[in-house]
CSV table of N, CA and C in Angstrom, one decimal:
chain,number,residue,atom,x,y,z
A,1255,MET,N,-50.6,-3.7,135.7
A,1255,MET,CA,-50.2,-2.9,137.0
A,1255,MET,C,-51.2,-3.3,138.0
A,1256,ARG,N,-52.4,-3.4,137.8
A,1256,ARG,CA,-53.4,-3.6,138.7
A,1256,ARG,C,-53.2,-5.0,139.2
A,1257,LYS,N,-52.9,-6.1,138.4
A,1257,LYS,CA,-52.7,-7.5,138.8
A,1257,LYS,C,-51.5,-7.5,139.7
A,1258,LEU,N,-50.4,-6.8,139.4
A,1258,LEU,CA,-49.2,-6.8,140.2
A,1258,LEU,C,-49.5,-6.3,141.7
A,1259,THR,N,-50.3,-5.3,141.7
A,1259,THR,CA,-50.6,-4.6,143.0
A,1259,THR,C,-51.5,-5.7,143.8
A,1260,LEU,N,-52.4,-6.3,143.2
A,1260,LEU,CA,-53.2,-7.4,143.9
A,1260,LEU,C,-52.3,-8.5,144.3
A,1261,VAL,N,-51.4,-9.0,143.5
A,1261,VAL,CA,-50.6,-10.1,144.0
A,1261,VAL,C,-49.7,-9.7,145.0
A,1262,ALA,N,-49.1,-8.4,145.1
A,1262,ALA,CA,-48.4,-7.9,146.2
A,1262,ALA,C,-49.2,-7.8,147.5
A,1263,LEU,N,-50.4,-7.3,147.4
A,1263,LEU,CA,-51.5,-7.4,148.6
A,1263,LEU,C,-51.6,-8.7,149.1
A,1264,ALA,N,-51.8,-9.7,148.2
A,1264,ALA,CA,-52.1,-11.0,148.6
A,1264,ALA,C,-50.9,-11.7,149.4
A,1265,VAL,N,-49.8,-11.5,148.9
A,1265,VAL,CA,-48.4,-11.9,149.4
A,1265,VAL,C,-48.3,-11.2,150.8
A,1266,ALA,N,-48.5,-9.9,150.9
A,1266,ALA,CA,-48.4,-9.3,152.2
A,1266,ALA,C,-49.5,-9.8,153.3
A,1267,ALA,N,-50.7,-10.1,152.8
A,1267,ALA,CA,-51.7,-10.6,153.7
A,1267,ALA,C,-51.2,-11.9,154.1
A,1268,THR,N,-50.7,-12.8,153.2
A,1268,THR,CA,-50.3,-14.2,153.5
A,1268,THR,C,-49.2,-14.1,154.7
A,1269,LEU,N,-48.3,-13.2,154.5
A,1269,LEU,CA,-47.2,-13.0,155.5
A,1269,LEU,C,-47.7,-12.6,156.9
A,1270,ILE,N,-48.7,-11.7,156.8
A,1270,ILE,CA,-49.2,-11.2,158.1
A,1270,ILE,C,-49.9,-12.4,158.9
A,1271,VAL,N,-50.8,-13.0,158.1
A,1271,VAL,CA,-51.5,-14.3,158.6
A,1271,VAL,C,-50.4,-15.2,159.2
A,1272,ALA,N,-49.5,-15.6,158.3
A,1272,ALA,CA,-48.4,-16.5,158.9
A,1272,ALA,C,-47.8,-16.1,160.2
A,1273,ALA,N,-47.4,-14.8,160.3
A,1273,ALA,CA,-46.8,-14.2,161.5
A,1273,ALA,C,-47.7,-14.5,162.7
A,1274,CYS,N,-48.9,-14.0,162.5
A,1274,CYS,CA,-49.9,-14.2,163.6
A,1274,CYS,C,-50.1,-15.6,164.1
A,1275,SER,N,-50.2,-16.5,163.1
A,1275,SER,CA,-50.5,-17.9,163.4
A,1275,SER,C,-49.2,-18.6,164.0
A,1276,SER,N,-48.1,-18.0,163.8
A,1276,SER,CA,-46.8,-18.8,164.2
A,1276,SER,C,-46.5,-18.0,165.6
A,1277,GLY,N,-47.2,-17.2,166.2
A,1277,GLY,CA,-46.9,-16.7,167.5
A,1277,GLY,C,-46.3,-15.2,167.5
A,1278,GLY,N,-46.4,-14.7,166.2
A,1278,GLY,CA,-46.1,-13.3,166.1
A,1278,GLY,C,-44.8,-12.9,166.7
A,1279,GLY,N,-43.8,-13.6,166.2
A,1279,GLY,CA,-42.5,-13.2,166.7
A,1279,GLY,C,-41.9,-14.0,167.8
A,1280,LEU,N,-42.7,-14.9,168.3
A,1280,LEU,CA,-42.2,-15.7,169.4
A,1280,LEU,C,-41.2,-16.8,168.9
A,1281,THR,N,-41.6,-17.3,167.6
A,1281,THR,CA,-40.7,-18.4,167.2
A,1281,THR,C,-39.4,-18.0,166.6
A,1282,GLY,N,-38.6,-18.8,166.4
A,1282,GLY,CA,-37.3,-18.6,165.8
A,1282,GLY,C,-36.2,-18.1,166.5
A,1283,LYS,N,-36.3,-18.2,167.8
A,1283,LYS,CA,-35.5,-17.6,168.9
A,1283,LYS,C,-35.4,-18.4,170.1
A,1284,THR,N,-34.3,-18.6,170.8
A,1284,THR,CA,-34.3,-19.1,172.1
A,1284,THR,C,-34.2,-17.9,173.0
A,1285,TRP,N,-35.3,-17.7,173.9
A,1285,TRP,CA,-35.4,-16.5,174.7
A,1285,TRP,C,-34.8,-17.0,176.0
A,1286,GLN,N,-34.1,-16.0,176.7
A,1286,GLN,CA,-33.4,-16.3,177.9
A,1286,GLN,C,-34.0,-15.3,179.0
A,1287,LEU,N,-34.4,-15.9,180.1
A,1287,LEU,CA,-35.0,-15.2,181.2
A,1287,LEU,C,-34.2,-14.2,181.8
A,1288,THR,N,-34.6,-13.0,182.0
A,1288,THR,CA,-33.8,-12.0,182.6
A,1288,THR,C,-34.3,-11.5,184.0
A,1289,ALA,N,-35.5,-11.6,184.1
A,1289,ALA,CA,-36.3,-11.2,185.3
A,1289,ALA,C,-37.6,-12.0,185.5
A,1290,ILE,N,-37.9,-12.1,186.8
A,1290,ILE,CA,-39.2,-12.8,187.2
A,1290,ILE,C,-39.9,-12.0,188.3
A,1291,THR,N,-41.3,-11.7,188.2
A,1291,THR,CA,-42.0,-11.1,189.3
A,1291,THR,C,-43.3,-11.8,189.4
A,1292,GLU,N,-43.5,-12.1,190.6
A,1292,GLU,CA,-44.8,-12.9,191.0
A,1292,GLU,C,-45.6,-12.0,192.0
A,1293,LYS,N,-46.9,-12.1,191.9
A,1293,LYS,CA,-47.7,-11.3,192.9
A,1293,LYS,C,-48.1,-12.1,194.1
A,1294,VAL,N,-48.3,-13.3,194.0
A,1294,VAL,CA,-48.7,-14.2,195.1
A,1294,VAL,C,-48.0,-15.5,194.9
A,1295,PRO,N,-47.1,-15.9,195.8
A,1295,PRO,CA,-46.5,-15.0,196.8
A,1295,PRO,C,-45.6,-13.9,196.2
A,1296,ALA,N,-45.4,-12.8,196.9
A,1296,ALA,CA,-44.8,-11.6,196.2
A,1296,ALA,C,-43.3,-12.1,196.1
A,1297,PHE,N,-42.9,-11.9,194.9
A,1297,PHE,CA,-41.4,-12.1,194.6
A,1297,PHE,C,-40.9,-11.3,193.4
A,1298,GLN,N,-39.7,-10.8,193.4
A,1298,GLN,CA,-39.2,-10.1,192.4
A,1298,GLN,C,-37.7,-10.4,192.3
A,1299,GLY,N,-37.3,-10.8,191.2
A,1299,GLY,CA,-35.9,-11.2,191.1
A,1299,GLY,C,-35.3,-11.0,189.6
A,1300,VAL,N,-34.1,-10.7,189.7
A,1300,VAL,CA,-33.3,-10.5,188.4
A,1300,VAL,C,-32.4,-11.7,188.3
A,1301,VAL,N,-32.3,-12.3,187.0
A,1301,VAL,CA,-31.6,-13.4,186.8
A,1301,VAL,C,-30.2,-12.9,186.4
A,1302,PRO,N,-29.1,-13.3,187.1
A,1302,PRO,CA,-27.8,-12.7,186.7
A,1302,PRO,C,-27.4,-13.1,185.2
A,1303,ASP,N,-26.6,-12.4,184.5
A,1303,ASP,CA,-26.3,-12.7,183.3
A,1303,ASP,C,-25.7,-14.0,183.0
A,1304,ALA,N,-24.8,-14.5,184.0
A,1304,ALA,CA,-24.2,-15.8,184.0
A,1304,ALA,C,-25.2,-16.9,184.1
A,1305,GLN,N,-26.3,-16.7,184.6
A,1305,GLN,CA,-27.3,-17.7,184.8
A,1305,GLN,C,-28.5,-17.7,183.8
A,1306,GLN,N,-28.6,-16.7,182.9
A,1306,GLN,CA,-29.6,-16.6,182.0
A,1306,GLN,C,-29.8,-17.8,181.0
A,1307,ALA,N,-28.7,-18.4,180.6
A,1307,ALA,CA,-28.8,-19.4,179.7
A,1307,ALA,C,-29.3,-20.7,180.4
A,1308,ASN,N,-29.5,-20.7,181.7
A,1308,ASN,CA,-30.1,-21.8,182.3
A,1308,ASN,C,-31.5,-21.7,182.4
A,1309,TYR,N,-32.2,-20.6,182.0
A,1309,TYR,CA,-33.6,-20.4,182.0
A,1309,TYR,C,-34.0,-20.0,180.6
A,1310,THR,N,-34.4,-20.8,179.8
A,1310,THR,CA,-34.8,-20.5,178.5
A,1310,THR,C,-36.1,-21.0,178.0
A,1311,ILE,N,-36.6,-20.6,176.9
A,1311,ILE,CA,-37.8,-21.2,176.3
A,1311,ILE,C,-37.6,-20.8,174.8
A,1312,GLU,N,-38.0,-21.9,174.0
A,1312,GLU,CA,-38.0,-21.8,172.7
A,1312,GLU,C,-39.4,-22.3,172.2
A,1313,PHE,N,-40.0,-21.4,171.4
A,1313,PHE,CA,-41.3,-21.7,170.9
A,1313,PHE,C,-41.3,-22.1,169.4
A,1314,LYS,N,-41.9,-23.3,169.1
A,1314,LYS,CA,-41.7,-23.9,167.7
A,1314,LYS,C,-42.9,-23.5,166.9
A,1315,THR,N,-42.8,-23.5,165.6
A,1315,THR,CA,-43.9,-23.0,164.8
A,1315,THR,C,-45.1,-24.1,164.8
A,1316,ASP,N,-44.9,-25.3,165.2
A,1316,ASP,CA,-45.9,-26.3,165.3
A,1316,ASP,C,-46.8,-26.3,166.6
A,1317,GLY,N,-46.6,-25.2,167.4
A,1317,GLY,CA,-47.3,-25.0,168.7
A,1317,GLY,C,-46.7,-25.7,169.8
A,1318,SER,N,-45.5,-26.2,169.7
A,1318,SER,CA,-44.9,-26.9,170.9
A,1318,SER,C,-43.7,-26.0,171.4
A,1319,TYR,N,-43.2,-26.2,172.5
A,1319,TYR,CA,-42.1,-25.4,173.0
A,1319,TYR,C,-41.1,-26.4,173.7
A,1320,GLN,N,-39.9,-26.0,173.9
A,1320,GLN,CA,-38.9,-26.5,174.8
A,1320,GLN,C,-38.4,-25.6,175.7
A,1321,ALA,N,-38.2,-25.8,176.9
A,1321,ALA,CA,-37.8,-25.0,178.0
A,1321,ALA,C,-36.7,-25.6,178.8
A,1322,LYS,N,-35.8,-24.8,179.3
A,1322,LYS,CA,-34.7,-25.1,180.2
A,1322,LYS,C,-35.0,-24.4,181.5
A,1323,ALA,N,-35.1,-25.1,182.6
A,1323,ALA,CA,-35.4,-24.5,183.9
A,1323,ALA,C,-34.3,-24.9,184.8
A,1324,ASP,N,-33.2,-24.3,184.7
A,1324,ASP,CA,-31.9,-24.7,185.5
A,1324,ASP,C,-31.4,-26.0,185.2
A,1325,CYS,N,-31.8,-27.0,186.1
A,1325,CYS,CA,-31.2,-28.3,185.8
A,1325,CYS,C,-32.4,-29.2,185.4
A,1326,ASN,N,-33.4,-28.7,184.9
A,1326,ASN,CA,-34.6,-29.5,184.5
A,1326,ASN,C,-34.9,-29.0,183.0
A,1327,GLN,N,-35.6,-29.9,182.4
A,1327,GLN,CA,-36.1,-29.7,181.0
A,1327,GLN,C,-37.7,-29.7,181.1
A,1328,VAL,N,-38.3,-28.9,180.1
A,1328,VAL,CA,-39.7,-28.8,180.1
A,1328,VAL,C,-40.1,-28.8,178.8
A,1329,SER,N,-41.2,-29.5,178.4
A,1329,SER,CA,-41.7,-29.3,177.0
A,1329,SER,C,-43.2,-29.3,177.2
A,1330,GLY,N,-43.9,-28.9,176.0
A,1330,GLY,CA,-45.4,-28.9,176.1
A,1330,GLY,C,-45.9,-28.2,174.8
A,1331,THR,N,-47.1,-27.6,175.0
A,1331,THR,CA,-47.6,-26.9,173.8
A,1331,THR,C,-48.0,-25.5,174.3
A,1332,TYR,N,-48.3,-24.6,173.2
A,1332,TYR,CA,-48.8,-23.3,173.6
A,1332,TYR,C,-49.6,-22.8,172.4
A,1333,THR,N,-50.5,-21.9,172.7
A,1333,THR,CA,-51.3,-21.3,171.9
A,1333,THR,C,-51.4,-19.7,172.0
A,1334,THR,N,-51.6,-19.1,171.0
A,1334,THR,CA,-51.6,-17.6,171.1
A,1334,THR,C,-52.8,-17.0,170.4
A,1335,THR,N,-53.4,-15.9,170.6
A,1335,THR,CA,-54.3,-15.2,169.9
A,1335,THR,C,-54.0,-14.0,169.4
A,1336,SER,N,-54.7,-13.5,168.5
A,1336,SER,CA,-54.4,-12.2,167.6
A,1336,SER,C,-54.2,-11.1,168.5
A,1337,SER,N,-54.7,-11.1,169.7
A,1337,SER,CA,-54.7,-9.9,170.7
A,1337,SER,C,-53.6,-10.1,171.7
A,1338,GLY,N,-52.7,-11.1,171.5
A,1338,GLY,CA,-51.6,-11.2,172.4
A,1338,GLY,C,-51.7,-12.3,173.6
A,1339,GLY,N,-52.9,-12.9,173.6
A,1339,GLY,CA,-53.1,-13.9,174.6
A,1339,GLY,C,-52.2,-15.0,174.4
A,1340,LEU,N,-51.8,-15.7,175.5
A,1340,LEU,CA,-50.8,-16.8,175.5
A,1340,LEU,C,-51.2,-17.8,176.5
A,1341,THR,N,-51.3,-19.1,176.2
A,1341,THR,CA,-51.5,-20.1,177.0
A,1341,THR,C,-50.5,-21.2,176.7
A,1342,ILE,N,-49.8,-21.6,177.9
A,1342,ILE,CA,-48.7,-22.5,177.9
A,1342,ILE,C,-49.1,-23.7,178.6
A,1343,VAL,N,-49.2,-24.9,178.1
A,1343,VAL,CA,-49.5,-26.1,178.6
A,1343,VAL,C,-48.3,-26.8,178.9
A,1344,LEU,N,-48.0,-27.2,180.2
A,1344,LEU,CA,-46.9,-27.9,180.6
A,1344,LEU,C,-47.0,-29.3,180.4
A,1345,GLY,N,-46.0,-29.8,179.9
A,1345,GLY,CA,-45.9,-31.2,179.4
A,1345,GLY,C,-45.0,-32.0,180.2
A,1346,PRO,N,-44.2,-33.0,179.6
A,1346,PRO,CA,-43.2,-33.7,180.4
A,1346,PRO,C,-42.2,-32.7,181.0
A,1347,THR,N,-41.9,-33.1,182.2
A,1347,THR,CA,-40.8,-32.2,183.0
A,1347,THR,C,-39.9,-33.0,183.6
A,1348,THR,N,-38.6,-32.9,183.6
A,1348,THR,CA,-37.6,-33.7,184.5
A,1348,THR,C,-37.8,-33.2,185.9
A,1349,LEU,N,-37.5,-34.0,186.8
A,1349,LEU,CA,-37.5,-33.7,188.3
A,1349,LEU,C,-36.3,-33.8,188.9
A,1350,VAL,N,-35.2,-33.2,188.4
A,1350,VAL,CA,-33.9,-33.2,189.1
A,1350,VAL,C,-33.9,-32.2,190.2
A,1351,ALA,N,-33.3,-32.4,191.4
A,1351,ALA,CA,-33.3,-31.5,192.4
A,1351,ALA,C,-32.2,-30.5,192.0
A,1352,CYS,N,-32.6,-29.2,191.8
A,1352,CYS,CA,-31.6,-28.3,191.4
A,1352,CYS,C,-30.9,-27.7,192.6
A,1353,PRO,N,-29.8,-27.1,192.6
A,1353,PRO,CA,-29.1,-26.5,193.7
A,1353,PRO,C,-29.9,-25.4,194.4
A,1354,GLU,N,-29.5,-25.1,195.8
A,1354,GLU,CA,-30.3,-24.2,196.5
A,1354,GLU,C,-30.2,-22.8,195.7
A,1355,GLY,N,-31.2,-22.1,195.8
A,1355,GLY,CA,-31.2,-20.7,195.2
A,1355,GLY,C,-31.7,-20.8,193.6
A,1356,SER,N,-32.0,-21.9,193.2
A,1356,SER,CA,-32.4,-22.2,191.9
A,1356,SER,C,-34.0,-21.6,191.7
A,1357,LEU,N,-34.3,-21.0,190.5
A,1357,LEU,CA,-35.6,-20.5,190.3
A,1357,LEU,C,-36.3,-21.5,189.5
A,1358,SER,N,-35.8,-22.8,189.4
A,1358,SER,CA,-36.4,-23.8,188.5
A,1358,SER,C,-38.0,-23.8,188.8
A,1359,ASP,N,-38.3,-24.2,190.0
A,1359,ASP,CA,-39.7,-24.5,190.3
A,1359,ASP,C,-40.6,-23.3,190.1
A,1360,GLN,N,-40.0,-22.0,190.4
A,1360,GLN,CA,-40.9,-20.9,190.2
A,1360,GLN,C,-41.0,-20.6,188.7
A,1361,TYR,N,-40.0,-20.8,187.9
A,1361,TYR,CA,-40.1,-20.7,186.4
A,1361,TYR,C,-41.0,-21.6,185.8
A,1362,ILE,N,-41.0,-22.8,186.2
A,1362,ILE,CA,-41.9,-23.8,185.7
A,1362,ILE,C,-43.4,-23.4,186.0
A,1363,GLN,N,-43.7,-23.1,187.3
A,1363,GLN,CA,-44.9,-22.8,187.6
A,1363,GLN,C,-45.5,-21.5,187.0
A,1364,ALA,N,-44.6,-20.5,186.8
A,1364,ALA,CA,-44.9,-19.3,186.0
A,1364,ALA,C,-45.4,-19.6,184.6
A,1365,LEU,N,-44.5,-20.4,184.0
A,1365,LEU,CA,-44.8,-20.7,182.6
A,1365,LEU,C,-46.3,-21.3,182.4
A,1366,GLY,N,-46.7,-22.1,183.3
A,1366,GLY,CA,-48.1,-22.8,183.3
A,1366,GLY,C,-49.2,-21.7,183.7
A,1367,ASN,N,-48.7,-20.5,184.1
A,1367,ASN,CA,-49.7,-19.5,184.5
A,1367,ASN,C,-49.7,-18.3,183.6
A,1368,ALA,N,-49.1,-18.4,182.3
A,1368,ALA,CA,-49.0,-17.4,181.3
A,1368,ALA,C,-50.4,-17.0,180.9
A,1369,ALA,N,-50.6,-15.7,180.6
A,1369,ALA,CA,-51.9,-15.2,180.2
A,1369,ALA,C,-51.8,-14.4,178.8
A,1370,SER,N,-50.6,-13.6,178.7
A,1370,SER,CA,-50.4,-13.0,177.5
A,1370,SER,C,-48.9,-12.6,177.4
A,1371,TYR,N,-48.6,-12.2,176.2
A,1371,TYR,CA,-47.2,-11.8,175.9
A,1371,TYR,C,-47.1,-10.5,175.0
A,1372,ALA,N,-46.1,-10.0,175.0
A,1372,ALA,CA,-45.8,-8.8,174.2
A,1372,ALA,C,-44.2,-8.8,173.9
A,1373,ILE,N,-43.9,-8.3,172.6
A,1373,ILE,CA,-42.6,-8.3,172.2
A,1373,ILE,C,-42.2,-6.8,171.8
A,1374,ALA,N,-41.2,-6.1,172.4
A,1374,ALA,CA,-40.9,-4.8,172.1
A,1374,ALA,C,-39.3,-4.7,172.4
A,1375,ASN,N,-38.8,-4.0,171.5
A,1375,ASN,CA,-37.2,-3.7,171.6
A,1375,ASN,C,-36.5,-5.0,171.8
A,1376,SER,N,-36.8,-6.2,171.1
A,1376,SER,CA,-36.2,-7.4,171.2
A,1376,SER,C,-36.3,-8.0,172.6
A,1377,GLN,N,-37.4,-7.6,173.3
A,1377,GLN,CA,-37.6,-8.1,174.6
A,1377,GLN,C,-39.0,-8.8,174.7
A,1378,LEU,N,-39.2,-10.1,175.1
A,1378,LEU,CA,-40.4,-10.8,175.3
A,1378,LEU,C,-40.7,-10.6,176.8
A,1379,THR,N,-42.0,-10.2,177.0
A,1379,THR,CA,-42.6,-10.2,178.3
A,1379,THR,C,-43.9,-11.0,178.3
A,1380,ILE,N,-43.9,-12.1,179.2
A,1380,ILE,CA,-45.0,-12.9,179.4
A,1380,ILE,C,-45.5,-12.4,180.7
A,1381,THR,N,-46.9,-12.0,180.7
A,1381,THR,CA,-47.6,-11.6,181.8
A,1381,THR,C,-48.4,-12.8,182.3
A,1382,LEU,N,-48.3,-13.0,183.6
A,1382,LEU,CA,-49.0,-14.2,184.1
A,1382,LEU,C,-50.4,-13.9,184.6
A,1383,LYS,N,-51.1,-14.8,184.9
A,1383,LYS,CA,-52.7,-14.7,185.5
A,1383,LYS,C,-52.7,-13.9,186.6
A,1384,ASP,N,-51.7,-13.9,187.4
A,1384,ASP,CA,-51.7,-13.1,188.7
A,1384,ASP,C,-51.0,-11.6,188.4
A,1385,GLU,N,-50.7,-11.4,187.3
A,1385,GLU,CA,-50.2,-10.0,186.7
A,1385,GLU,C,-48.7,-9.9,187.0
A,1386,GLY,N,-48.0,-11.1,187.5
A,1386,GLY,CA,-46.6,-11.2,187.5
A,1386,GLY,C,-46.1,-11.2,186.1
A,1387,THR,N,-44.8,-11.2,186.0
A,1387,THR,CA,-44.2,-11.2,184.6
A,1387,THR,C,-43.0,-12.0,184.6
A,1388,LEU,N,-42.7,-12.6,183.4
A,1388,LEU,CA,-41.4,-13.2,183.0
A,1388,LEU,C,-40.9,-12.4,181.9
A,1389,VAL,N,-39.6,-11.8,182.0
A,1389,VAL,CA,-39.1,-11.0,181.0
A,1389,VAL,C,-37.9,-11.8,180.4
A,1390,PHE,N,-37.9,-11.7,179.1
A,1390,PHE,CA,-36.7,-12.5,178.3
A,1390,PHE,C,-36.0,-11.5,177.3
A,1391,LYS,N,-34.9,-11.9,177.1
A,1391,LYS,CA,-34.1,-11.3,176.0
A,1391,LYS,C,-33.8,-12.2,174.9
């Protein structure tokens, strides 16, 4: 019985470590942007339901990500910390001129300013270095 308990504890610890090292719930889902807030310059906007699929990010378990920023594609790498820290390094980005009213440039810039993240109620909130936020579902 004692060996079985130790094995169960070892498996549980392994799963917890794996979850933390893979971004603690960030991976395995394509997140859709629902709102963006910036402090400098001041901006607050809600992404309409019909446009949310145009602003996405998918965090991979290997530390890379793929993002869609309206008519542009972005990829790069990310790292997380056990305390919820998040660093997103922008990599190759297409430079298509999106239609007027697009949030593409703001979204890409905000991704590069990520400071931390939290997941609650199936919602991902990325807090930016200027204390703005990106909210995803």
